[in-house]
């Protein structure tokens, strides 16, 4: 088998201590490690930027910003793992029926506070996943159209982070020119 020459690979993101993506392991190990890698990627893409750069919107008319992505992903973590899977009765931090887009639109708060909320949601999500006996467990309070397994929720989270990390790549490059995977 022929290997690609190194020059054809995307540049690596500098300054991140992300572990590599797993190449072997159980289904749970691979899914949770992949999700944690994507979480770490989001954090790495935001590291070292000012509050103004984190809240900057690089592609008008889009309201996407790194700050908004962090707020949005805090809601996503809470929705899928705490509300749906664990059945906790909690409001989403950056969503209401009256203002469903406040995660991206209302950036008056401090990005450091948004990161604290997001990190708290990630930590609680990890606890919930660790407590589950198997990935076959069903959501306690499915609010998205019927039964859903923890396995499917983890795949949804990986996909959500992957999509938004693509946005984060563009937003970070626009903020200071930094690129890499």
C-alpha positions as semicolon CSV with decimal commas, in nm:
position;residue;x (nm);y (nm);z (nm)
1;X;0,000;0,000;0,000
2;X;0,132;0,341;-0,097
3;X;0,141;0,612;0,170
4;X;0,064;0,974;0,099
5;X;0,362;1,204;0,130
6;X;0,347;1,421;0,446
7;X;0,318;1,744;0,246
8;X;-0,029;1,640;0,128
9;X;-0,172;1,627;0,481
10;X;-0,347;1,922;0,643
11;X;-0,131;2,115;0,887
12;X;-0,166;2,013;1,251
13;X;-0,315;2,259;1,497
14;X;-0,033;2,410;1,701
15;X;-0,036;2,438;2,079
16;X;-0,300;2,175;2,152
17;X;-0,245;1,877;2,374
18;X;-0,537;1,683;2,228
19;X;-0,490;1,309;2,239
20;X;-0,497;1,136;1,904
21;X;-0,815;0,978;1,776
22;X;-0,842;0,612;1,871
23;X;-0,770;0,348;1,612
24;X;-0,881;0,054;1,827
25;X;-1,105;-0,001;2,128
26;X;-1,454;-0,094;2,230
27;X;-1,745;0,090;2,077
28;X;-1,785;0,299;2,394
29;X;-1,414;0,380;2,409
30;X;-1,399;0,486;2,044
31;X;-1,720;0,694;2,055
32;X;-1,639;0,873;2,380
33;X;-1,276;0,935;2,280
34;X;-1,390;1,075;1,945
35;X;-1,643;1,300;2,120
36;X;-1,377;1,417;2,367
37;X;-1,138;1,485;2,077
38;X;-1,401;1,705;1,913
39;X;-1,466;1,884;2,243
40;X;-1,092;1,947;2,279
41;X;-1,077;2,068;1,918
42;X;-1,343;2,331;1,987
43;X;-1,154;2,447;2,293
44;X;-0,825;2,457;2,101
45;X;-0,980;2,663;1,821
46;X;-1,091;2,920;2,080
47;X;-0,771;2,929;2,287
48;X;-0,572;3,250;2,299
49;X;-0,836;3,477;2,145
50;X;-0,975;3,791;2,302
51;X;-1,342;3,822;2,397
52;X;-1,392;4,042;2,092
53;X;-1,234;3,783;1,862
54;X;-1,442;3,503;2,017
55;X;-1,760;3,703;1,962
56;X;-1,665;3,817;1,612
57;X;-1,892;3,718;1,328
58;X;-1,684;3,651;1,021
59;X;-1,938;3,573;0,751
60;X;-2,229;3,817;0,734
61;X;-2,522;3,769;0,739
62;X;-2,447;3,463;0,953
63;X;-2,454;3,515;1,329
64;X;-2,202;3,236;1,387
65;X;-1,916;3,313;1,624
66;X;-1,686;3,100;1,837
67;X;-1,855;3,241;2,148
68;X;-2,193;3,145;2,004
69;X;-2,071;2,796;1,916
70;X;-1,961;2,740;2,275
71;X;-2,302;2,855;2,400
72;X;-2,483;2,641;2,143
73;X;-2,282;2,329;2,226
74;X;-2,351;2,376;2,598
75;X;-2,719;2,357;2,508
76;X;-2,661;2,054;2,285
77;X;-2,475;1,866;2,561
78;X;-2,752;1,945;2,812
79;X;-3,035;1,861;2,571
80;X;-2,910;1,522;2,458
81;X;-2,750;1,381;2,772
82;X;-2,915;1,553;3,067
83;X;-3,266;1,627;2,941
84;X;-3,327;1,347;2,690
85;X;-3,110;1,062;2,816
86;X;-3,098;1,117;3,193
87;X;-3,446;1,270;3,211
88;X;-3,341;1,578;3,409
89;X;-3,603;1,854;3,397
90;X;-3,386;2,156;3,316
91;X;-3,411;2,460;3,092
92;X;-3,145;2,505;2,827
93;X;-2,894;2,778;2,921
94;X;-2,917;2,968;2,591
95;X;-3,259;2,884;2,450
96;X;-3,619;2,976;2,509
97;X;-3,935;2,943;2,302
98;X;-3,945;3,325;2,282
99;X;-3,579;3,353;2,180
100;X;-3,462;3,023;2,027
101;X;-3,147;3,173;1,868
102;X;-3,006;3,349;2,172
103;X;-2,706;3,111;2,175
104;X;-2,578;3,286;1,862
105;X;-2,759;3,619;1,872
106;X;-2,716;3,741;2,232
107;X;-2,343;3,763;2,297
108;X;-2,351;4,029;2,568
109;X;-2,211;3,785;2,827
110;X;-1,848;3,712;2,897
111;X;-1,707;3,430;2,681
112;X;-1,528;3,298;2,992
113;X;-1,869;3,244;3,152
114;X;-1,989;3,065;2,840
115;X;-1,687;2,835;2,858
116;X;-1,755;2,765;3,226
117;X;-2,115;2,665;3,146
118;X;-2,001;2,451;2,853
119;X;-1,730;2,278;3,059
120;X;-1,985;2,207;3,332
121;X;-2,221;2,052;3,079
122;X;-1,939;1,842;2,931
123;X;-1,840;1,717;3,276
124;X;-2,200;1,626;3,366
125;X;-2,243;1,457;3,025
126;X;-1,933;1,244;3,088
127;X;-2,071;1,138;3,427
128;X;-2,401;1,035;3,269
129;X;-2,230;0,833;2,995
130;X;-1,992;0,669;3,244
131;X;-2,286;0,567;3,465
132;X;-2,471;0,393;3,180
133;X;-2,426;0,017;3,187
134;X;-2,434;-0,019;2,807
135;X;-2,475;0,189;2,496
136;X;-2,804;0,006;2,440
137;X;-2,971;0,201;2,723
138;X;-3,266;0,406;2,607
139;X;-3,325;0,772;2,683
140;X;-3,535;0,823;2,995
141;X;-3,731;1,114;2,849
142;X;-3,711;1,100;2,469
143;X;-3,849;1,426;2,336
144;X;-3,730;1,388;1,981
145;X;-3,958;1,131;1,826
146;X;-3,951;0,805;2,013
147;X;-3,695;0,575;2,171
148;X;-3,328;0,653;2,126
149;X;-3,024;0,463;2,252
150;X;-2,722;0,619;2,419
151;X;-2,518;0,491;2,122
152;X;-2,724;0,702;1,880
153;X;-2,698;1,006;2,108
154;X;-2,320;0,978;2,115
155;X;-2,309;0,955;1,736
156;X;-2,537;1,262;1,713
157;X;-2,302;1,454;1,945
158;X;-1,993;1,356;1,744
159;X;-2,170;1,473;1,426
160;X;-2,279;1,800;1,589
161;X;-1,926;1,879;1,708
162;X;-1,773;1,777;1,374
163;X;-2,006;2,011;1,186
164;X;-1,944;2,300;1,422
165;X;-1,570;2,241;1,438
166;X;-1,571;2,303;1,063
167;X;-1,734;2,638;1,138
168;X;-1,477;2,695;1,414
169;X;-1,196;2,637;1,163
170;X;-1,326;2,917;0,943
171;X;-1,402;3,151;1,232
172;X;-1,058;3,104;1,384
173;X;-0,881;3,159;1,054
174;X;-1,082;3,477;1,009
175;X;-0,997;3,594;1,362
176;X;-0,619;3,560;1,346
177;X;-0,515;3,348;1,049
178;X;-0,447;3,031;1,250
179;X;-0,521;2,706;1,063
180;X;-0,481;2,333;1,120
181;X;-0,668;2,019;1,211
